[in-house]
Amino acid sequence: MTTWTRARRAIAAVACSGLAATLVGAAVAPAANAASDDGTLPKKDSAAVEKQETLVAGVVYSFKDGLAASASGTATVAARAAANASVQSALKASGAKVSTGAAAVDAGATWAVDFEEPVTPAQAQAAITALKAVPGITDVEPNYISTAHAAGPVVPTDPYVKQYQWNIWDYSSRGTLDGVAWPTGGYSTHATALWPATKGKNVVVAVLDTGRTAHPQIDGVTVAGYDMISDKARARDGNARDSNPQDQGDWDSEHQSSWHGTHVAGIIAAKWDGARGVGVAPGVRIQHVRVLGAGGGTSADIAAGITWASGGVVSGTSRNKTPAKVINLSLGGKHACGSMTQRAIDNARKRGAVVVVSAGNSAESASLHGPANCNNVVTVAALDEYGQRASYSNYGNTVEVSAPGGEYADGYRPILSTWNTGTTKPGTQTWGLMMGTSQAAPHVSAAAAMLYSLGLRGSAVESGLKKATSPFPKYPSFPTYNCTTTRCGAGYLNLQKVLAPAGAVTVTGTAKVGQTVTAKYSFTGKVNGYKFQWYRNGKAISGATGKTRTLNSLDKGAIIKVRVTPVGTASFVSIPKYSAGTRVG
């Protein structure tokens, strides 16, 4: 999957109309952040919807059993494919050329036929059919092109957290809006509520995107990444794959560079500096894996990026020394999930990584868009600041959860994050506004990293994300964008629903027979109550389920401890905590 930049940029131009997409230093005000005086919602601007054209960069294929492990075997079959008259005829009709190299995705070798220019799936079909007929070749599929799911940036003049980062915690106080009571913290992620327990310390989140640009709030939390773009022209750095994921710009003749990867990374992990904004999980480590370049990227490069980021083997690259526990894919296209992409995702998940994907910006079913429609991913839809589905966001049963994505329309706010002012090459390091499911996904990736830091793993993280949600609001006057669980997932991401220890659980009092000891604890989130279980020498004591315990003769000389489990209401994530052992005198 990839970015076909022109498709994305067209949305950005429309979305920025009336707001003047200027660079830093310009006196550009963000969209109004309050509802109308009569307590009604502002109208949405549906112009940001991306009606995405499906394009194909080429064809990818693998080899049948017995050939994948043999370099000479694969080379022979590839040469045979290149020389095959039917293939040549189909390629000529499609305006294609045969790739000169192979890219390994996990254990198997994946080869590519690249078209001179992107074509429609129908135009690519002749080449696909011809390649399928070549003996020794299997798993032939289109090398789809996808878009980064965000509109272009606007830079406010005063980007402070309390004023602009409603996605972290919304300080607005709107009382009752269209008959719906405004929750404390609004429809933000409520990230700061979980910070006393964790900020995602040292969990690596891979951002598969346009790469990195220098930024003081990102540089210090960045680990070594990789440039996975295999085409020199698309890479714009004079070579193919290499260990430098520097964003070389995705500008074209009509649009400046988006610095999309920098914006996504800042949403996840921008460090607090007291002057600008902050990320959802400012303790996380970012790993930039560059897969989107000039004119986009390919399914093969993104699959290789998923593999490398999760610690798998990609031929011709150095091994990832800090494999990511969470992989963020703020990209996609209107096509099915290819077997190569699905295989990369499945193997990444087996290695313990959680894969988070944006749902897409076409205001239609996410099931039509890959990799949002792949299995074993967490697909994220976008919400506006009022908790409704953003006008552009894809939806449907494919979506697992929703998070802030923002709107540009009057009365709505986009998402503020790290950015750069350069038009083609990086310029001034700054903060800027974007909107899209590209912005929604990294909120969930940050949350996944925080859950991982609390001890959850794999499928437990995925289920935890669905539990860390609150119900969507239902506005009677504006039902068109109201979310339901069948359209927008389990609910809106609310990290107040993570009940986690904010420090050690301790046992206070004199640990002697006849004395009463008490559990002391502190947990984050909306805790409704607690459950207790006392242990003697590692075994649960029957009936010892209170906050206090009076020690008896059976406890003498034993090690006692207590487990405290927080309890919430409706949907929530509970992280129990044990005290240290205390010997009874």
CSV table of N, CA, C and O in Angstrom, one decimal, residues 488-545:
chain,number,residue,atom,x,y,z
A,488,CYS,N,-18.8,2.6,13.9
A,488,CYS,CA,-17.6,3.3,14.4
A,488,CYS,C,-16.8,2.5,15.4
A,488,CYS,O,-16.0,3.0,16.1
A,489,GLY,N,-17.1,1.2,15.6
A,489,GLY,CA,-16.4,0.4,16.5
A,489,GLY,C,-17.0,0.4,17.9
A,489,GLY,O,-18.1,0.8,18.1
A,490,ALA,N,-16.2,-0.1,18.9
A,490,ALA,CA,-16.7,-0.3,20.2
A,490,ALA,C,-17.1,1.0,21.0
A,490,ALA,O,-17.9,0.9,21.9
A,491,GLY,N,-16.5,2.1,20.6
A,491,GLY,CA,-16.8,3.4,21.2
A,491,GLY,C,-15.7,4.3,20.9
A,491,GLY,O,-14.8,4.0,20.1
A,492,TYR,N,-15.7,5.5,21.6
A,492,TYR,CA,-14.6,6.4,21.4
A,492,TYR,C,-13.5,6.1,22.4
A,492,TYR,O,-13.8,5.9,23.6
A,493,LEU,N,-12.2,6.2,22.0
A,493,LEU,CA,-11.1,5.9,22.9
A,493,LEU,C,-11.1,6.8,24.1
A,493,LEU,O,-11.1,8.0,23.9
A,494,ASN,N,-11.1,6.2,25.3
A,494,ASN,CA,-11.2,7.0,26.5
A,494,ASN,C,-10.3,6.3,27.5
A,494,ASN,O,-10.6,5.3,28.1
A,495,LEU,N,-9.1,6.9,27.7
A,495,LEU,CA,-8.1,6.3,28.5
A,495,LEU,C,-8.4,6.4,30.0
A,495,LEU,O,-7.7,5.9,30.9
A,496,GLN,N,-9.4,7.2,30.4
A,496,GLN,CA,-9.9,7.1,31.7
A,496,GLN,C,-10.5,5.8,32.1
A,496,GLN,O,-10.7,5.4,33.2
A,497,LYS,N,-10.8,5.0,31.1
A,497,LYS,CA,-11.3,3.6,31.3
A,497,LYS,C,-10.3,2.6,31.6
A,497,LYS,O,-10.6,1.4,31.7
A,498,VAL,N,-9.0,3.0,31.6
A,498,VAL,CA,-7.9,2.1,32.0
A,498,VAL,C,-7.6,2.4,33.4
A,498,VAL,O,-7.2,3.4,33.9
A,499,LEU,N,-8.0,1.4,34.3
A,499,LEU,CA,-7.8,1.5,35.7
A,499,LEU,C,-6.5,0.8,36.0
A,499,LEU,O,-6.3,-0.4,36.1
A,500,ALA,N,-5.4,1.6,36.2
A,500,ALA,CA,-4.1,1.1,36.4
A,500,ALA,C,-3.4,1.7,37.6
A,500,ALA,O,-3.7,2.8,38.1
A,501,PRO,N,-2.5,0.9,38.2
A,501,PRO,CA,-1.8,1.4,39.4
A,501,PRO,C,-0.9,2.6,39.2
A,501,PRO,O,-0.1,2.6,38.2
A,502,ALA,N,-1.1,3.6,40.0
A,502,ALA,CA,-0.4,4.8,39.9
A,502,ALA,C,0.8,4.8,40.8
A,502,ALA,O,1.5,5.8,41.0
A,503,GLY,N,1.1,3.7,41.3
A,503,GLY,CA,2.3,3.5,42.3
A,503,GLY,C,2.2,2.1,42.9
A,503,GLY,O,1.4,1.3,42.5
A,504,ALA,N,3.1,1.9,43.8
A,504,ALA,CA,3.1,0.6,44.4
A,504,ALA,C,1.9,0.4,45.4
A,504,ALA,O,1.4,1.3,46.0
A,505,VAL,N,1.5,-0.9,45.4
A,505,VAL,CA,0.5,-1.3,46.5
A,505,VAL,C,1.3,-1.7,47.7
A,505,VAL,O,2.3,-2.5,47.6
A,506,THR,N,1.0,-1.2,48.9
A,506,THR,CA,1.7,-1.5,50.1
A,506,THR,C,0.8,-2.0,51.2
A,506,THR,O,-0.4,-1.9,51.1
A,507,VAL,N,1.4,-2.7,52.1
A,507,VAL,CA,0.7,-3.2,53.3
A,507,VAL,C,1.1,-2.3,54.5
A,507,VAL,O,2.3,-2.4,54.9
A,508,THR,N,0.2,-1.6,55.1
A,508,THR,CA,0.6,-0.8,56.3
A,508,THR,C,0.1,-1.4,57.6
A,508,THR,O,-0.8,-2.2,57.5
A,509,GLY,N,0.7,-1.0,58.7
A,509,GLY,CA,0.4,-1.6,60.0
A,509,GLY,C,1.5,-2.5,60.4
A,509,GLY,O,2.4,-2.8,59.7
A,510,THR,N,1.3,-3.0,61.7
A,510,THR,CA,2.3,-3.9,62.3
A,510,THR,C,2.0,-5.4,61.9
A,510,THR,O,0.9,-5.9,62.1
A,511,ALA,N,3.0,-6.0,61.2
A,511,ALA,CA,2.8,-7.4,60.7
A,511,ALA,C,3.1,-8.4,61.8
A,511,ALA,O,4.1,-9.1,61.8
A,512,LYS,N,2.2,-8.4,62.8
A,512,LYS,CA,2.3,-9.4,63.9
A,512,LYS,C,0.9,-10.0,64.1
A,512,LYS,O,-0.1,-9.4,63.9
A,513,VAL,N,1.0,-11.3,64.7
A,513,VAL,CA,-0.3,-12.0,65.0
A,513,VAL,C,-1.1,-11.1,65.9
A,513,VAL,O,-0.7,-10.6,66.9
A,514,GLY,N,-2.4,-11.0,65.6
A,514,GLY,CA,-3.4,-10.2,66.4
A,514,GLY,C,-3.5,-8.8,65.9
A,514,GLY,O,-4.4,-8.1,66.3
A,515,GLN,N,-2.6,-8.3,65.0
A,515,GLN,CA,-2.6,-7.0,64.5
A,515,GLN,C,-3.4,-6.9,63.2
A,515,GLN,O,-3.5,-7.9,62.5
A,516,THR,N,-3.9,-5.8,62.9
A,516,THR,CA,-4.6,-5.6,61.6
A,516,THR,C,-3.8,-4.8,60.6
A,516,THR,O,-3.2,-3.7,61.0
A,517,VAL,N,-3.6,-5.3,59.4
A,517,VAL,CA,-2.9,-4.6,58.3
A,517,VAL,C,-3.8,-4.2,57.3
A,517,VAL,O,-4.9,-4.8,57.1
A,518,THR,N,-3.4,-3.2,56.5
A,518,THR,CA,-4.3,-2.5,55.6
A,518,THR,C,-3.6,-2.4,54.2
A,518,THR,O,-2.4,-2.0,54.2
A,519,ALA,N,-4.3,-2.6,53.2
A,519,ALA,CA,-3.8,-2.4,51.8
A,519,ALA,C,-3.9,-0.9,51.5
A,519,ALA,O,-4.9,-0.2,51.7
A,520,LYS,N,-2.8,-0.3,51.0
A,520,LYS,CA,-2.7,1.1,50.6
A,520,LYS,C,-2.4,1.1,49.1
A,520,LYS,O,-1.5,0.4,48.6
A,521,TYR,N,-3.1,1.9,48.3
A,521,TYR,CA,-3.0,1.8,46.9
A,521,TYR,C,-3.5,3.1,46.2
A,521,TYR,O,-4.1,4.0,46.9
A,522,SER,N,-3.2,3.3,44.9
A,522,SER,CA,-3.6,4.4,44.1
A,522,SER,C,-3.8,4.0,42.7
A,522,SER,O,-2.8,3.4,42.2
A,523,PHE,N,-4.9,4.2,42.1
A,523,PHE,CA,-5.1,3.8,40.7
A,523,PHE,C,-5.7,4.9,39.9
A,523,PHE,O,-6.3,5.9,40.4
A,524,THR,N,-5.4,4.9,38.6
A,524,THR,CA,-5.9,5.9,37.7
A,524,THR,C,-7.3,5.5,37.2
A,524,THR,O,-7.8,4.4,37.3
A,525,GLY,N,-8.0,6.5,36.6
A,525,GLY,CA,-9.2,6.3,35.9
A,525,GLY,C,-10.4,6.4,36.7
A,525,GLY,O,-10.4,6.7,37.9
A,526,LYS,N,-11.6,6.1,36.1
A,526,LYS,CA,-12.9,6.1,36.7
A,526,LYS,C,-13.1,4.8,37.5
A,526,LYS,O,-13.8,3.9,37.0
A,527,VAL,N,-12.5,4.7,38.7
A,527,VAL,CA,-12.7,3.5,39.5
A,527,VAL,C,-14.0,3.6,40.3
A,527,VAL,O,-14.2,4.5,41.0
A,528,ASN,N,-14.7,2.5,40.2
A,528,ASN,CA,-16.0,2.4,40.9
A,528,ASN,C,-15.9,1.6,42.2
A,528,ASN,O,-16.7,1.8,43.1
A,529,GLY,N,-14.8,0.9,42.4
A,529,GLY,CA,-14.6,0.1,43.6
A,529,GLY,C,-13.4,-0.8,43.4
A,529,GLY,O,-12.7,-0.7,42.4
A,530,TYR,N,-13.1,-1.6,44.4
A,530,TYR,CA,-11.9,-2.4,44.4
A,530,TYR,C,-12.2,-3.8,44.9
A,530,TYR,O,-13.1,-4.0,45.8
A,531,LYS,N,-11.5,-4.8,44.4
A,531,LYS,CA,-11.5,-6.1,45.0
A,531,LYS,C,-10.2,-6.5,45.6
A,531,LYS,O,-9.1,-6.1,45.0
A,532,PHE,N,-10.2,-7.2,46.7
A,532,PHE,CA,-9.0,-7.6,47.4
A,532,PHE,C,-8.8,-9.1,47.5
A,532,PHE,O,-9.8,-9.8,47.7
A,533,GLN,N,-7.6,-9.5,47.5
A,533,GLN,CA,-7.3,-10.9,47.8
A,533,GLN,C,-6.0,-11.0,48.5
A,533,GLN,O,-5.0,-10.5,48.0
A,534,TRP,N,-6.0,-11.6,49.7
A,534,TRP,CA,-4.8,-11.7,50.5
A,534,TRP,C,-4.2,-13.1,50.3
A,534,TRP,O,-4.9,-14.0,50.0
A,535,TYR,N,-2.8,-13.1,50.3
A,535,TYR,CA,-2.1,-14.4,50.1
A,535,TYR,C,-1.2,-14.7,51.2
A,535,TYR,O,-0.6,-13.8,51.8
A,536,ARG,N,-1.0,-16.0,51.5
A,536,ARG,CA,-0.1,-16.4,52.5
A,536,ARG,C,0.9,-17.4,51.8
A,536,ARG,O,0.5,-18.4,51.2
A,537,ASN,N,2.2,-17.0,51.8
A,537,ASN,CA,3.2,-17.8,51.1
A,537,ASN,C,2.8,-18.2,49.7
A,537,ASN,O,3.0,-19.3,49.2
A,538,GLY,N,2.2,-17.2,49.0
A,538,GLY,CA,1.8,-17.4,47.6
A,538,GLY,C,0.5,-18.0,47.3
A,538,GLY,O,0.1,-18.1,46.2
A,539,LYS,N,-0.2,-18.5,48.4
A,539,LYS,CA,-1.5,-19.1,48.2
A,539,LYS,C,-2.6,-18.2,48.7
A,539,LYS,O,-2.5,-17.6,49.7
A,540,ALA,N,-3.7,-18.1,47.9
A,540,ALA,CA,-4.8,-17.3,48.3
A,540,ALA,C,-5.4,-17.8,49.6
A,540,ALA,O,-5.6,-19.0,49.8
A,541,ILE,N,-5.7,-16.9,50.5
A,541,ILE,CA,-6.3,-17.2,51.8
A,541,ILE,C,-7.8,-17.1,51.6
A,541,ILE,O,-8.4,-16.1,51.2
A,542,SER,N,-8.5,-18.2,51.8
A,542,SER,CA,-10.0,-18.3,51.7
A,542,SER,C,-10.7,-17.3,52.5
A,542,SER,O,-10.4,-17.2,53.7
A,543,GLY,N,-11.5,-16.5,51.9
A,543,GLY,CA,-12.3,-15.5,52.7
A,543,GLY,C,-11.6,-14.2,53.0
A,543,GLY,O,-12.2,-13.3,53.5
A,544,ALA,N,-10.3,-14.1,52.7
A,544,ALA,CA,-9.5,-12.9,52.9
A,544,ALA,C,-9.6,-12.0,51.8
A,544,ALA,O,-8.7,-11.8,50.9
A,545,THR,N,-10.8,-11.3,51.7
A,545,THR,CA,-11.1,-10.5,50.5
A,545,THR,C,-11.5,-9.0,50.9
A,545,THR,O,-12.2,-8.4,50.1
